[in-house]
């Protein structure tokens, strides 16, 4: 809704269905020109792997964080998320991607009704990109520092995760 006739349109739509949502992600990866930030589970990473590898081989900066252990060799920047029952539950059934800081796609992979929200709106792009980057930063710190983090916050990071 606007009072001005000078519109700068942004897209915002919902895609229903698992395959349709992943096809939208693949199409966005294929059309990328600069960078890709992806947060996902290994199952979806495997389905997107060829598209991501092709983008990486074209010189696109690809950055991923996976909630479980990847089963393929990852040549681009990738972080493994710390696993814990709380973190796994919070991230269950999700995939988030930002392509070229121009499009955000957030997928709920719910088995009974998977769907994606796709947007070129700057607010959703910035929020999704910051979410992915923040998760990468925190998990890089956890991976780099290791045991002292777990000594401080518990073997499943429960003393941290249950605070918020």
Tab-separated table of N, CA and C in Angstrom:
chain	number	residue	atom	x	y	z
A	1	UNK	N	0.862	-1.170	0.000
A	1	UNK	CA	0.000	0.000	0.000
A	1	UNK	C	0.899	1.220	0.000
A	2	UNK	N	0.634	2.142	-0.902
A	2	UNK	CA	1.466	3.337	-0.996
A	2	UNK	C	0.618	4.532	-1.412
A	3	UNK	N	1.100	5.708	-1.062
A	3	UNK	CA	0.425	6.932	-1.478
A	3	UNK	C	1.076	7.490	-2.732
A	4	UNK	N	2.132	6.867	-3.179
A	4	UNK	CA	2.880	7.368	-4.321
A	4	UNK	C	2.653	6.466	-5.530
A	5	UNK	N	2.676	7.062	-6.729
A	5	UNK	CA	2.557	6.254	-7.939
A	5	UNK	C	3.935	5.796	-8.431
A	6	UNK	N	5.010	6.279	-7.791
A	6	UNK	CA	6.358	5.866	-8.144
A	6	UNK	C	6.704	4.630	-7.326
A	7	UNK	N	6.376	3.454	-7.867
A	7	UNK	CA	6.516	2.213	-7.122
A	7	UNK	C	7.820	1.510	-7.446
A	8	UNK	N	8.447	0.972	-6.411
A	8	UNK	CA	9.602	0.109	-6.576
A	8	UNK	C	9.150	-1.266	-6.086
A	9	UNK	N	8.610	-2.059	-6.980
A	9	UNK	CA	7.967	-3.314	-6.624
A	9	UNK	C	8.966	-4.336	-6.111
A	10	UNK	N	8.536	-5.081	-5.154
A	10	UNK	CA	9.302	-6.229	-4.686
A	10	UNK	C	8.377	-7.430	-4.701
A	11	UNK	N	8.980	-8.599	-4.941
A	11	UNK	CA	8.158	-9.805	-4.960
A	11	UNK	C	8.072	-10.412	-3.563
A	12	UNK	N	6.950	-11.019	-3.300
A	12	UNK	CA	6.741	-11.779	-2.083
A	12	UNK	C	5.655	-12.791	-2.407
A	13	UNK	N	6.036	-14.055	-2.426
A	13	UNK	CA	5.047	-15.079	-2.723
A	13	UNK	C	5.393	-16.376	-2.026
A	14	UNK	N	4.406	-17.272	-2.003
A	14	UNK	CA	4.548	-18.567	-1.367
A	14	UNK	C	4.490	-19.645	-2.437
A	15	UNK	N	5.382	-20.622	-2.306
A	15	UNK	CA	5.392	-21.784	-3.199
A	15	UNK	C	5.037	-22.992	-2.354
A	16	UNK	N	4.062	-23.746	-2.794
A	16	UNK	CA	3.674	-24.943	-2.061
A	16	UNK	C	4.286	-26.169	-2.720
A	17	UNK	N	4.763	-27.089	-1.901
A	17	UNK	CA	5.323	-28.335	-2.393
A	17	UNK	C	6.838	-28.373	-2.323
A	18	UNK	N	7.342	-29.516	-1.927
A	18	UNK	CA	8.777	-29.712	-1.725
A	18	UNK	C	9.574	-29.528	-3.017
A	19	UNK	N	9.206	-30.256	-4.066
A	19	UNK	CA	9.961	-30.198	-5.321
A	19	UNK	C	9.902	-28.810	-5.941
A	20	UNK	N	8.737	-28.170	-5.901
A	20	UNK	CA	8.603	-26.827	-6.452
A	20	UNK	C	9.481	-25.836	-5.694
A	21	UNK	N	9.547	-25.986	-4.377
A	21	UNK	CA	10.386	-25.093	-3.567
A	21	UNK	C	11.860	-25.299	-3.902
A	22	UNK	N	12.300	-26.567	-3.975
A	22	UNK	CA	13.704	-26.831	-4.312
A	22	UNK	C	14.035	-26.400	-5.739
A	23	UNK	N	13.099	-26.542	-6.670
A	23	UNK	CA	13.320	-26.070	-8.046
A	23	UNK	C	13.521	-24.558	-8.073
A	24	UNK	N	12.797	-23.839	-7.226
A	24	UNK	CA	12.964	-22.384	-7.138
A	24	UNK	C	14.347	-22.035	-6.613
A	25	UNK	N	14.812	-22.786	-5.615
A	25	UNK	CA	16.159	-22.571	-5.084
A	25	UNK	C	17.197	-22.857	-6.170
A	26	UNK	N	17.063	-23.966	-6.870
A	26	UNK	CA	18.008	-24.320	-7.939
A	26	UNK	C	18.043	-23.239	-9.016
A	27	UNK	N	16.888	-22.745	-9.400
A	27	UNK	CA	16.816	-21.690	-10.405
A	27	UNK	C	17.515	-20.416	-9.930
A	28	UNK	N	17.333	-20.086	-8.672
A	28	UNK	CA	17.989	-18.895	-8.113
A	28	UNK	C	19.500	-19.078	-8.061
A	29	UNK	N	19.943	-20.271	-7.686
A	29	UNK	CA	21.381	-20.554	-7.661
A	29	UNK	C	21.955	-20.436	-9.067
A	30	UNK	N	21.256	-20.999	-10.036
A	30	UNK	CA	21.725	-20.973	-11.427
A	30	UNK	C	21.866	-19.545	-11.952
A	31	UNK	N	20.979	-18.663	-11.524
A	31	UNK	CA	21.027	-17.282	-12.021
A	31	UNK	C	21.913	-16.374	-11.175
A	32	UNK	N	22.555	-16.919	-10.125
A	32	UNK	CA	23.387	-16.089	-9.251
A	32	UNK	C	24.574	-15.511	-10.015
A	33	UNK	N	24.968	-14.328	-9.565
A	33	UNK	CA	26.081	-13.622	-10.209
A	33	UNK	C	27.202	-13.273	-9.236
A	34	UNK	N	26.923	-13.241	-7.933
A	34	UNK	CA	27.917	-12.797	-6.963
A	34	UNK	C	28.129	-13.770	-5.812
A	35	UNK	N	27.064	-13.986	-5.024
A	35	UNK	CA	27.249	-14.817	-3.835
A	35	UNK	C	25.966	-15.529	-3.436
A	36	UNK	N	26.186	-16.612	-2.683
A	36	UNK	CA	25.099	-17.438	-2.184
A	36	UNK	C	25.394	-17.737	-0.715
A	37	UNK	N	24.398	-17.539	0.135
A	37	UNK	CA	24.475	-17.928	1.539
A	37	UNK	C	23.335	-18.899	1.793
A	38	UNK	N	23.685	-20.118	2.229
A	38	UNK	CA	22.704	-21.185	2.381
A	38	UNK	C	22.834	-21.846	3.740
A	39	UNK	N	21.712	-22.057	4.381
A	39	UNK	CA	21.619	-22.759	5.655
A	39	UNK	C	20.645	-23.907	5.445
A	40	UNK	N	21.119	-25.161	5.674
A	40	UNK	CA	20.246	-26.291	5.347
A	40	UNK	C	20.731	-27.592	5.985
A	41	UNK	N	19.968	-28.637	5.772
A	41	UNK	CA	20.312	-29.990	6.180
A	41	UNK	C	21.001	-30.704	5.027
A	42	UNK	N	21.769	-31.750	5.349
A	42	UNK	CA	22.521	-32.488	4.351
A	42	UNK	C	21.635	-33.040	3.234
A	43	UNK	N	20.445	-33.500	3.553
A	43	UNK	CA	19.544	-34.043	2.539
A	43	UNK	C	19.297	-33.028	1.420
A	44	UNK	N	19.011	-31.789	1.792
A	44	UNK	CA	18.769	-30.755	0.783
A	44	UNK	C	20.069	-30.293	0.140
A	45	UNK	N	21.151	-30.272	0.912
A	45	UNK	CA	22.449	-29.926	0.325
A	45	UNK	C	22.789	-30.889	-0.805
A	46	UNK	N	22.546	-32.168	-0.594
A	46	UNK	CA	22.820	-33.150	-1.642
A	46	UNK	C	21.983	-32.894	-2.892
A	47	UNK	N	20.746	-32.481	-2.710
A	47	UNK	CA	19.870	-32.204	-3.854
A	47	UNK	C	20.259	-30.920	-4.578
A	48	UNK	N	20.918	-30.013	-3.873
A	48	UNK	CA	21.350	-28.740	-4.464
A	48	UNK	C	22.821	-28.741	-4.859
A	49	UNK	N	23.520	-29.804	-4.532
A	49	UNK	CA	24.972	-29.860	-4.669
A	49	UNK	C	25.452	-29.515	-6.080
A	50	UNK	N	24.897	-30.150	-7.096
A	50	UNK	CA	25.356	-29.893	-8.468
A	50	UNK	C	25.163	-28.433	-8.861
A	51	UNK	N	24.045	-27.841	-8.468
A	51	UNK	CA	23.800	-26.425	-8.766
A	51	UNK	C	24.795	-25.533	-8.036
A	52	UNK	N	25.046	-25.845	-6.770
A	52	UNK	CA	26.007	-25.065	-5.984
A	52	UNK	C	27.422	-25.210	-6.534
A	53	UNK	N	27.799	-26.427	-6.895
A	53	UNK	CA	29.126	-26.664	-7.446
A	53	UNK	C	29.311	-25.925	-8.766
A	54	UNK	N	28.297	-25.935	-9.597
A	54	UNK	CA	28.357	-25.201	-10.857
A	54	UNK	C	28.545	-23.702	-10.616
A	55	UNK	N	27.796	-23.151	-9.658
A	55	UNK	CA	27.949	-21.734	-9.321
A	55	UNK	C	29.350	-21.457	-8.791
A	56	UNK	N	29.830	-22.304	-7.902
A	56	UNK	CA	31.174	-22.152	-7.338
A	56	UNK	C	32.229	-22.181	-8.445
A	57	UNK	N	32.085	-23.109	-9.375
A	57	UNK	CA	33.046	-23.232	-10.485
A	57	UNK	C	32.989	-22.049	-11.439
A	58	UNK	N	31.883	-21.306	-11.437
A	58	UNK	CA	31.770	-20.077	-12.242
A	58	UNK	C	32.363	-18.871	-11.519
A	59	UNK	N	32.831	-19.076	-10.283
A	59	UNK	CA	33.417	-17.974	-9.528
A	59	UNK	C	32.478	-17.309	-8.553
A	60	UNK	N	31.292	-17.876	-8.368
A	60	UNK	CA	30.341	-17.343	-7.390
A	60	UNK	C	30.841	-17.707	-5.994
A	61	UNK	N	30.766	-16.780	-5.054
A	61	UNK	CA	31.131	-17.050	-3.671
A	61	UNK	C	29.979	-17.834	-3.023
A	62	UNK	N	30.254	-19.098	-2.687
A	62	UNK	CA	29.239	-19.961	-2.075
A	62	UNK	C	29.618	-20.179	-0.614
A	63	UNK	N	28.647	-19.984	0.275
A	63	UNK	CA	28.857	-20.097	1.714
A	63	UNK	C	27.695	-20.902	2.285
A	64	UNK	N	28.020	-22.018	2.965
A	64	UNK	CA	26.954	-22.850	3.515
A	64	UNK	C	27.206	-23.167	4.984
A	65	UNK	N	26.106	-23.390	5.680
A	65	UNK	CA	26.148	-23.967	7.015
A	65	UNK	C	25.139	-25.104	7.005
A	66	UNK	N	25.595	-26.271	7.485
A	66	UNK	CA	24.726	-27.446	7.499
A	66	UNK	C	24.459	-27.863	8.936
A	67	UNK	N	23.231	-28.297	9.181
A	67	UNK	CA	22.827	-28.682	10.528
A	67	UNK	C	23.272	-30.086	10.883
A	68	UNK	N	23.613	-30.884	9.881
A	68	UNK	CA	24.171	-32.210	10.117
A	68	UNK	C	25.384	-32.381	9.207
A	69	UNK	N	26.081	-33.479	9.358
A	69	UNK	CA	27.346	-33.686	8.659
A	69	UNK	C	27.120	-33.875	7.154
A	70	UNK	N	27.771	-33.061	6.321
A	70	UNK	CA	27.672	-33.272	4.873
A	70	UNK	C	28.270	-34.623	4.479
A	71	UNK	N	27.691	-35.225	3.472
A	71	UNK	CA	28.186	-36.518	2.994
A	71	UNK	C	28.963	-36.381	1.694
A	72	UNK	N	29.091	-35.160	1.191
A	72	UNK	CA	29.883	-34.900	-0.017
A	72	UNK	C	31.006	-33.943	0.339
A	73	UNK	N	32.066	-33.983	-0.459
A	73	UNK	CA	33.160	-33.032	-0.289
A	73	UNK	C	32.676	-31.646	-0.687
A	74	UNK	N	32.910	-30.679	0.175
A	74	UNK	CA	32.459	-29.310	-0.053
A	74	UNK	C	33.691	-28.445	-0.359
A	75	UNK	N	33.843	-27.943	-1.600
A	75	UNK	CA	35.015	-27.139	-1.937
A	75	UNK	C	34.886	-25.667	-1.550
A	76	UNK	N	33.679	-25.190	-1.297
A	76	UNK	CA	33.446	-23.792	-0.964
A	76	UNK	C	33.469	-23.616	0.554
A	77	UNK	N	33.299	-22.388	1.022
A	77	UNK	CA	33.268	-22.113	2.460
A	77	UNK	C	32.036	-22.766	3.068
A	78	UNK	N	32.273	-23.622	4.066
A	78	UNK	CA	31.164	-24.323	4.690
A	78	UNK	C	31.465	-24.536	6.168
A	79	UNK	N	30.449	-24.381	6.979
A	79	UNK	CA	30.541	-24.552	8.426
A	79	UNK	C	29.573	-25.661	8.816
A	80	UNK	N	29.999	-26.505	9.731
A	80	UNK	CA	29.123	-27.528	10.299
A	80	UNK	C	28.533	-26.964	11.584
A	81	UNK	N	27.215	-26.950	11.686
A	81	UNK	CA	26.507	-26.453	12.865
A	81	UNK	C	26.722	-27.406	14.037
A	82	UNK	N	26.889	-26.881	15.216
A	82	UNK	CA	26.979	-27.713	16.419
A	82	UNK	C	25.657	-28.451	16.605
A	83	UNK	N	25.758	-29.731	16.871
A	83	UNK	CA	24.548	-30.523	17.046
A	83	UNK	C	24.205	-30.648	18.523
A	84	UNK	N	22.936	-30.495	18.800
A	84	UNK	CA	22.396	-30.738	20.136
A	84	UNK	C	20.897	-30.955	19.958
A	85	UNK	N	20.265	-31.639	20.880
A	85	UNK	CA	18.825	-31.858	20.733
A	85	UNK	C	18.032	-30.555	20.579
A	86	UNK	N	18.394	-29.532	21.336
A	86	UNK	CA	17.673	-28.258	21.253
A	86	UNK	C	17.916	-27.589	19.910
A	87	UNK	N	19.168	-27.507	19.482
A	87	UNK	CA	19.482	-26.865	18.199
A	87	UNK	C	18.858	-27.633	17.045
A	88	UNK	N	18.942	-28.947	17.078
A	88	UNK	CA	18.365	-29.747	16.000
A	88	UNK	C	16.858	-29.533	15.906
A	89	UNK	N	16.199	-29.460	17.058
A	89	UNK	CA	14.745	-29.239	17.052
A	89	UNK	C	14.410	-27.847	16.518
A	90	UNK	N	15.181	-26.854	16.925
A	90	UNK	CA	14.911	-25.479	16.477
A	90	UNK	C	15.108	-25.323	14.974
A	91	UNK	N	16.044	-26.071	14.416
A	91	UNK	CA	16.334	-25.946	12.985
A	91	UNK	C	15.670	-27.028	12.143
A	92	UNK	N	14.864	-27.887	12.765
A	92	UNK	CA	14.272	-28.978	12.001
A	92	UNK	C	13.409	-28.424	10.878
A	93	UNK	N	13.480	-29.097	9.748
A	93	UNK	CA	12.629	-28.778	8.597
A	93	UNK	C	12.819	-27.365	8.060
A	94	UNK	N	14.044	-26.836	8.090
A	94	UNK	CA	14.240	-25.493	7.553
A	94	UNK	C	15.373	-25.439	6.546
A	95	UNK	N	15.243	-24.530	5.631
A	95	UNK	CA	16.277	-24.183	4.662
A	95	UNK	C	16.125	-22.692	4.396
A	96	UNK	N	17.240	-21.970	4.438
A	96	UNK	CA	17.229	-20.534	4.140
A	96	UNK	C	18.354	-20.240	3.165
A	97	UNK	N	18.070	-19.408	2.181
A	97	UNK	CA	19.089	-19.044	1.204
A	97	UNK	C	18.896	-17.591	0.784
A	98	UNK	N	20.017	-16.906	0.596
A	98	UNK	CA	20.022	-15.558	0.029
A	98	UNK	C	20.972	-15.586	-1.156
A	99	UNK	N	20.492	-15.093	-2.286
A	99	UNK	CA	21.273	-15.094	-3.518
A	99	UNK	C	21.516	-13.651	-3.949
A	100	UNK	N	22.786	-13.294	-4.058
A	100	UNK	CA	23.217	-11.976	-4.547
A	100	UNK	C	22.638	-10.808	-3.756
A	101	UNK	N	22.252	-11.038	-2.522
A	101	UNK	CA	21.593	-10.015	-1.704
A	101	UNK	C	20.390	-9.410	-2.433
A	102	UNK	N	19.788	-10.215	-3.327
A	102	UNK	CA	18.636	-9.756	-4.105
A	102	UNK	C	17.394	-10.603	-3.878
A	103	UNK	N	17.587	-11.824	-3.396
A	103	UNK	CA	16.443	-12.708	-3.203
A	103	UNK	C	16.683	-13.592	-1.991
A	104	UNK	N	15.652	-13.711	-1.170
A	104	UNK	CA	15.674	-14.618	-0.022
A	104	UNK	C	14.589	-15.663	-0.224
A	105	UNK	N	14.958	-16.900	0.099
A	105	UNK	CA	13.992	-17.991	0.054
A	105	UNK	C	14.104	-18.719	1.389
A	106	UNK	N	12.981	-18.842	2.057
A	106	UNK	CA	12.922	-19.535	3.336
A	106	UNK	C	11.925	-20.671	3.167
A	107	UNK	N	12.406	-21.899	3.399
A	107	UNK	CA	11.568	-23.074	3.187
A	107	UNK	C	11.303	-23.762	4.520
A	108	UNK	N	10.069	-24.117	4.732
A	108	UNK	CA	9.662	-25.007	5.813
A	108	UNK	C	9.422	-26.354	5.149
A	109	UNK	N	10.246	-27.324	5.471
A	109	UNK	CA	10.205	-28.632	4.818
A	109	UNK	C	9.253	-29.592	5.522
A	110	UNK	N	8.237	-29.046	6.132
A	110	UNK	CA	7.277	-29.858	6.865
A	110	UNK	C	6.764	-30.973	5.963
A	111	UNK	N	6.763	-32.178	6.493
A	111	UNK	CA	6.414	-33.330	5.674
A	111	UNK	C	4.964	-33.314	5.212
A	112	UNK	N	4.091	-32.720	5.986
A	112	UNK	CA	2.687	-32.713	5.587
A	112	UNK	C	2.330	-31.544	4.675
A	113	UNK	N	3.110	-30.454	4.699
A	113	UNK	CA	2.810	-29.313	3.841
A	113	UNK	C	4.049	-28.429	3.642
A	114	UNK	N	5.050	-28.938	2.909
A	114	UNK	CA	6.242	-28.114	2.681
A	114	UNK	C	5.890	-26.891	1.825
A	115	UNK	N	6.531	-25.775	2.164
A	115	UNK	CA	6.275	-24.550	1.412
A	115	UNK	C	7.465	-23.598	1.565
A	116	UNK	N	7.530	-22.654	0.656
A	116	UNK	CA	8.607	-21.664	0.678
A	116	UNK	C	8.026	-20.266	0.575
A	117	UNK	N	8.695	-19.330	1.223
A	117	UNK	CA	8.402	-17.917	1.046
A	117	UNK	C	9.567	-17.343	0.266
A	118	UNK	N	9.262	-16.656	-0.819
A	118	UNK	CA	10.279	-16.083	-1.698
A	118	UNK	C	10.063	-14.579	-1.725
A	119	UNK	N	11.158	-13.831	-1.562
A	119	UNK	CA	10.992	-12.384	-1.549
A	119	UNK	C	12.236	-11.668	-2.059
A	120	UNK	N	11.995	-10.561	-2.721
A	120	UNK	CA	13.076	-9.643	-3.085
A	120	UNK	C	13.009	-8.385	-2.219
A	121	UNK	N	12.218	-8.450	-1.150
A	121	UNK	CA	12.091	-7.307	-0.260
A	121	UNK	C	13.347	-7.178	0.600
A	122	UNK	N	13.902	-5.993	0.661
A	122	UNK	CA	15.167	-5.752	1.365
A	122	UNK	C	15.110	-6.159	2.835
A	123	UNK	N	13.987	-5.965	3.501
A	123	UNK	CA	13.895	-6.313	4.925
A	123	UNK	C	14.037	-7.817	5.128
A	124	UNK	N	13.376	-8.611	4.305
A	124	UNK	CA	13.471	-10.064	4.438
A	124	UNK	C	14.859	-10.553	4.020
A	125	UNK	N	15.411	-9.965	2.978
A	125	UNK	CA	16.760	-10.347	2.532
A	125	UNK	C	17.776	-10.071	3.640
A	126	UNK	N	17.745	-8.876	4.175
A	126	UNK	CA	18.721	-8.498	5.202
A	126	UNK	C	18.574	-9.360	6.456
A	127	UNK	N	17.353	-9.603	6.878
A	127	UNK	CA	17.120	-10.416	8.070
A	127	UNK	C	17.595	-11.851	7.845
A	128	UNK	N	17.279	-12.423	6.702
A	128	UNK	CA	17.681	-13.799	6.403
A	128	UNK	C	19.192	-13.902	6.267
A	129	UNK	N	19.813	-12.946	5.587
A	129	UNK	CA	21.265	-12.959	5.434
A	129	UNK	C	21.960	-12.814	6.791
A	130	UNK	N	21.464	-11.908	7.619
A	130	UNK	CA	22.052	-11.750	8.958
A	130	UNK	C	21.867	-13.007	9.793
A	131	UNK	N	20.732	-13.662	9.676
A	131	UNK	CA	20.478	-14.914	10.396
A	131	UNK	C	21.491	-15.983	9.994
A	132	UNK	N	21.697	-16.157	8.697
A	132	UNK	CA	22.637	-17.172	8.221
A	132	UNK	C	24.061	-16.819	8.654
A	133	UNK	N	24.452	-15.579	8.438
A	133	UNK	CA	25.813	-15.167	8.822
A	133	UNK	C	26.041	-15.322	10.320
A	134	UNK	N	25.075	-14.911	11.124
A	134	UNK	CA	25.226	-15.017	12.571
A	134	UNK	C	25.411	-16.470	12.973
A	135	UNK	N	24.624	-17.374	12.387
A	135	UNK	CA	24.769	-18.795	12.685
A	135	UNK	C	26.165	-19.285	12.272
A	136	UNK	N	26.665	-18.786	11.153
A	136	UNK	CA	28.023	-19.156	10.713
A	136	UNK	C	29.068	-18.646	11.693
A	137	UNK	N	28.933	-17.395	12.135
A	137	UNK	CA	29.906	-16.821	13.068
A	137	UNK	C	29.949	-17.617	14.364
A	138	UNK	N	28.781	-17.850	14.946
A	138	UNK	CA	28.715	-18.547	16.225
A	138	UNK	C	29.284	-19.957	16.108
A	139	UNK	N	28.928	-20.647	15.041
A	139	UNK	CA	29.395	-22.024	14.892
A	139	UNK	C	30.865	-22.098	14.508
A	140	UNK	N	31.383	-21.092	13.835
A	140	UNK	CA	32.831	-21.041	13.594
A	140	UNK	C	33.566	-20.888	14.921
A	141	UNK	N	33.050	-20.029	15.792
A	141	UNK	CA	33.650	-19.851	17.115
A	141	UNK	C	33.603	-21.164	17.891
A	142	UNK	N	32.454	-21.828	17.896
A	142	UNK	CA	32.330	-23.108	18.599
A	142	UNK	C	33.312	-24.127	18.027
A	143	UNK	N	33.391	-24.219	16.695
A	143	UNK	CA	34.307	-25.175	16.061
A	143	UNK	C	35.769	-24.840	16.336
A	144	UNK	N	36.108	-23.541	16.343
A	144	UNK	CA	37.502	-23.133	16.549
A	144	UNK	C	37.944	-23.295	18.006
A	145	UNK	N	37.084	-22.958	18.932
A	145	UNK	CA	37.460	-22.990	20.345
A	145	UNK	C	37.227	-24.361	20.962
A	146	UNK	N	36.145	-25.006	20.578
A	146	UNK	CA	35.907	-26.381	20.994
A	146	UNK	C	35.584	-26.566	22.462
A	147	UNK	N	36.349	-27.406	23.128
A	147	UNK	CA	36.035	-27.890	24.475
A	147	UNK	C	35.756	-26.792	25.500
A	148	UNK	N	36.505	-25.682	25.531
A	148	UNK	CA	36.163	-24.647	26.521
A	148	UNK	C	34.734	-24.120	26.376
A	149	UNK	N	34.226	-24.091	25.166
A	149	UNK	CA	32.829	-23.667	24.956
A	149	UNK	C	31.890	-24.664	25.635
A	150	UNK	N	32.156	-25.961	25.430
A	150	UNK	CA	31.304	-27.000	26.018
A	150	UNK	C	31.481	-27.058	27.543
A	151	UNK	N	32.684	-26.776	28.024
A	151	UNK	CA	32.899	-26.715	29.473
A	151	UNK	C	32.054	-25.599	30.086
A	152	UNK	N	31.965	-24.492	29.399
A	152	UNK	CA	31.208	-23.336	29.883
A	152	UNK	C	29.696	-23.543	29.772
A	153	UNK	N	29.228	-24.090	28.641
A	153	UNK	CA	27.801	-24.110	28.352
A	153	UNK	C	27.157	-25.493	28.346
A	154	UNK	N	27.931	-26.546	28.645
A	154	UNK	CA	27.376	-27.895	28.689
A	154	UNK	C	27.613	-28.655	27.394
A	155	UNK	N	27.573	-29.992	27.488
A	155	UNK	CA	27.929	-30.827	26.331
A	155	UNK	C	26.965	-30.657	25.161
A	156	UNK	N	25.737	-30.217	25.428
A	156	UNK	CA	24.773	-29.925	24.368
A	156	UNK	C	24.464	-28.429	24.270
A	157	UNK	N	25.358	-27.602	24.840
A	157	UNK	CA	25.204	-26.147	24.882
A	157	UNK	C	23.921	-25.713	25.576
A	158	UNK	N	23.415	-26.592	26.440
A	158	UNK	CA	22.126	-26.345	27.089
A	158	UNK	C	22.125	-25.103	27.979
A	159	UNK	N	23.274	-24.769	28.573
A	159	UNK	CA	23.334	-23.589	29.449
A	159	UNK	C	23.275	-22.293	28.626
A	160	UNK	N	23.488	-22.384	27.351
A	160	UNK	CA	23.366	-21.251	26.449
A	160	UNK	C	21.994	-21.266	25.768
A	161	UNK	N	21.647	-22.389	25.189
A	161	UNK	CA	20.422	-22.477	24.388
A	161	UNK	C	19.148	-22.308	25.205
A	162	UNK	N	19.166	-22.751	26.453
A	162	UNK	CA	17.955	-22.626	27.272
A	162	UNK	C	17.762	-21.221	27.827
A	163	UNK	N	18.759	-20.342	27.668
A	163	UNK	CA	18.618	-18.957	28.119
A	163	UNK	C	17.671	-18.155	27.229
A	164	UNK	N	17.548	-18.567	25.963
A	164	UNK	CA	16.752	-17.772	25.016
A	164	UNK	C	15.753	-18.638	24.300
